[in-house]
PDB file of C-alpha atoms in Angstrom:
ATOM      1  CA  MET A   1      22.337  32.429  33.239  1.00 68.00           C
ATOM      2  CA  VAL A   2      22.024  30.505  29.989  1.00 69.00           C
ATOM      3  CA  SER A   3      24.323  31.576  27.173  1.00 79.00           C
ATOM      4  CA  PRO A   4      22.494  33.123  24.175  1.00 81.00           C
ATOM      5  CA  ASP A   5      24.624  30.851  21.969  1.00 89.00           C
ATOM      6  CA  ILE A   6      22.980  27.710  23.381  1.00 92.00           C
ATOM      7  CA  ARG A   7      20.033  26.434  21.361  1.00 90.00           C
ATOM      8  CA  ASN A   8      17.657  23.913  22.924  1.00 93.00           C
ATOM      9  CA  TYR A   9      15.396  21.642  20.888  1.00 94.00           C
ATOM     10  CA  ASP A  10      12.763  19.284  22.245  1.00 96.00           C
ATOM     11  CA  ALA A  11      10.637  16.627  20.554  1.00 97.00           C
ATOM     12  CA  ARG A  12       8.357  13.923  21.855  1.00 98.00           C
ATOM     13  CA  ALA A  13       7.185  10.614  20.404  1.00 98.00           C
ATOM     14  CA  GLN A  14       4.798   7.978  21.676  1.00 98.00           C
ATOM     15  CA  SER A  15       3.315   4.749  20.423  1.00 98.00           C
ATOM     16  CA  SER A  16      -0.227   4.631  19.123  1.00 98.00           C
ATOM     17  CA  ASP A  17      -2.909   1.928  18.970  1.00 98.00           C
ATOM     18  CA  THR A  18      -1.556   0.935  15.529  1.00 98.00           C
ATOM     19  CA  PHE A  19       1.622  -1.160  15.504  1.00 98.00           C
ATOM     20  CA  GLY A  20       4.485   0.821  14.001  1.00 98.00           C
ATOM     21  CA  ARG A  21       2.642   4.153  14.035  1.00 98.00           C
ATOM     22  CA  VAL A  22       4.218   6.868  16.179  1.00 98.00           C
ATOM     23  CA  LEU A  23       2.617  10.118  17.345  1.00 98.00           C
ATOM     24  CA  CYS A  24       5.139  12.959  17.438  1.00 98.00           C
ATOM     25  CA  SER A  25       5.066  16.464  18.844  1.00 98.00           C
ATOM     26  CA  VAL A  26       7.399  19.400  18.478  1.00 97.00           C
ATOM     27  CA  ARG A  27       6.304  22.564  20.298  1.00 97.00           C
ATOM     28  CA  ASP A  28       2.608  22.846  19.323  1.00 97.00           C
ATOM     29  CA  HIS A  29       2.972  20.793  16.133  1.00 98.00           C
ATOM     30  CA  HIS A  30       1.783  17.213  15.962  1.00 98.00           C
ATOM     31  CA  PHE A  31       2.425  14.659  13.241  1.00 97.00           C
ATOM     32  CA  VAL A  32       2.395  10.935  12.553  1.00 98.00           C
ATOM     33  CA  VAL A  33       5.421   8.828  11.633  1.00 98.00           C
ATOM     34  CA  ASP A  34       5.079   5.251  10.378  1.00 98.00           C
ATOM     35  CA  GLY A  35       7.682   2.560  10.446  1.00 97.00           C
ATOM     36  CA  PRO A  36       8.432   1.127   6.983  1.00 96.00           C
ATOM     37  CA  VAL A  37       6.405  -1.727   5.522  1.00 97.00           C
ATOM     38  CA  TRP A  38       9.431  -4.065   5.509  1.00 93.00           C
ATOM     39  CA  ASN A  39       9.301  -3.886   9.317  1.00 95.00           C
ATOM     40  CA  GLY A  40       5.626  -4.877   9.289  1.00 97.00           C
ATOM     41  CA  CYS A  41       4.564  -1.274   9.926  1.00 98.00           C
ATOM     42  CA  PRO A  42       1.952   0.771   8.038  1.00 97.00           C
ATOM     43  CA  GLY A  43       4.449   2.762   5.934  1.00 96.00           C
ATOM     44  CA  GLU A  44       1.668   5.188   4.961  1.00 97.00           C
ATOM     45  CA  GLU A  45       3.129   8.268   6.634  1.00 98.00           C
ATOM     46  CA  VAL A  46       6.675   9.612   6.545  1.00 98.00           C
ATOM     47  CA  THR A  47       9.089   7.013   7.920  1.00 97.00           C
ATOM     48  CA  PRO A  48      11.832   7.713  10.486  1.00 96.00           C
ATOM     49  CA  GLY A  49      14.564   7.390   7.839  1.00 95.00           C
ATOM     50  CA  GLU A  50      12.783   9.819   5.522  1.00 96.00           C
ATOM     51  CA  LEU A  51      12.226  12.205   8.406  1.00 97.00           C
ATOM     52  CA  LEU A  52      15.921  12.099   9.284  1.00 95.00           C
ATOM     53  CA  LEU A  53      16.947  12.845   5.701  1.00 96.00           C
ATOM     54  CA  ALA A  54      14.363  15.639   5.421  1.00 97.00           C
ATOM     55  CA  ALA A  55      15.727  17.172   8.640  1.00 97.00           C
ATOM     56  CA  VAL A  56      19.264  17.171   7.256  1.00 96.00           C
ATOM     57  CA  ALA A  57      18.126  18.647   3.923  1.00 97.00           C
ATOM     58  CA  SER A  58      16.012  21.356   5.575  1.00 97.00           C
ATOM     59  CA  CYS A  59      18.912  22.223   7.872  1.00 96.00           C
ATOM     60  CA  GLY A  60      21.112  22.693   4.799  1.00 96.00           C
ATOM     61  CA  VAL A  61      18.619  25.020   3.102  1.00 97.00           C
ATOM     62  CA  GLU A  62      18.028  27.086   6.243  1.00 96.00           C
ATOM     63  CA  LEU A  63      21.744  27.405   7.055  1.00 96.00           C
ATOM     64  CA  VAL A  64      22.644  28.546   3.537  1.00 96.00           C
ATOM     65  CA  GLN A  65      19.863  31.161   3.729  1.00 96.00           C
ATOM     66  CA  VAL A  66      21.101  32.422   7.109  1.00 96.00           C
ATOM     67  CA  ILE A  67      24.746  32.535   6.011  1.00 97.00           C
ATOM     68  CA  ALA A  68      23.835  34.286   2.755  1.00 97.00           C
ATOM     69  CA  ARG A  69      21.832  36.907   4.655  1.00 96.00           C
ATOM     70  CA  GLU A  70      24.715  37.465   7.085  1.00 97.00           C
ATOM     71  CA  GLU A  71      27.115  37.857   4.148  1.00 97.00           C
ATOM     72  CA  GLY A  72      24.751  40.132   2.213  1.00 97.00           C
ATOM     73  CA  VAL A  73      24.396  37.607  -0.623  1.00 96.00           C
ATOM     74  CA  SER A  74      21.092  37.578  -2.498  1.00 95.00           C
ATOM     75  CA  LEU A  75      19.703  34.104  -3.101  1.00 93.00           C
ATOM     76  CA  GLY A  76      17.003  32.906  -5.432  1.00 90.00           C
ATOM     77  CA  SER A  77      15.424  29.567  -4.771  1.00 94.00           C
ATOM     78  CA  LEU A  78      17.469  26.917  -3.071  1.00 94.00           C
ATOM     79  CA  ARG A  79      17.169  23.121  -3.177  1.00 95.00           C
ATOM     80  CA  VAL A  80      18.913  20.319  -1.345  1.00 96.00           C
ATOM     81  CA  ALA A  81      18.556  16.684  -2.378  1.00 96.00           C
ATOM     82  CA  ILE A  82      19.675  13.889  -0.101  1.00 96.00           C
ATOM     83  CA  SER A  83      19.343  10.123  -0.204  1.00 95.00           C
ATOM     84  CA  GLY A  84      20.362   7.277   2.018  1.00 94.00           C
ATOM     85  CA  VAL A  85      20.850   3.549   1.611  1.00 93.00           C
ATOM     86  CA  LEU A  86      20.658   0.864   4.255  1.00 89.00           C
ATOM     87  CA  ASP A  87      22.572  -2.156   2.995  1.00 90.00           C
ATOM     88  CA  ARG A  88      21.809  -4.911   5.479  1.00 86.00           C
ATOM     89  CA  ASP A  89      24.251  -7.253   3.715  1.00 89.00           C
ATOM     90  CA  ASN A  90      27.092  -4.715   4.004  1.00 88.00           C
ATOM     91  CA  PRO A  91      26.472  -2.681   7.172  1.00 88.00           C
ATOM     92  CA  VAL A  92      28.700   0.236   8.105  1.00 89.00           C
ATOM     93  CA  ARG A  93      28.586  -1.004  11.706  1.00 90.00           C
ATOM     94  CA  GLN A  94      27.496  -4.330  13.130  1.00 89.00           C
ATOM     95  CA  ASP A  95      26.107  -2.933  16.397  1.00 92.00           C
ATOM     96  CA  VAL A  96      23.695  -0.280  15.056  1.00 88.00           C
ATOM     97  CA  THR A  97      21.840   0.441  11.832  1.00 85.00           C
ATOM     98  CA  VAL A  98      23.157   3.478   9.977  1.00 86.00           C
ATOM     99  CA  PHE A  99      22.981   4.724   6.408  1.00 86.00           C
ATOM    100  CA  ASN A 100      25.766   3.496   4.144  1.00 83.00           C
TER     101      ASN A 100
END
């Protein structure tokens, strides 16, 4: 029996006929992600880095709402701003690309 405290998340991504354009699916939702123009990709849609930052920001908003509800705290509107920098001349790690 699976514990009710275990949360499973699934996402899928596949290449498209356009270089650097990725077709993504989460449950019944489908969206397009483009690699950034500096990689020779279209850069017209949300990029993977932007998507990662948006996921972190949305997680922050949702968690604060859930915690506030559990604590009986009334919230108005809530905003999270996040930014990331990739400094290729001063990488955090040499073996993988991560935000500074």
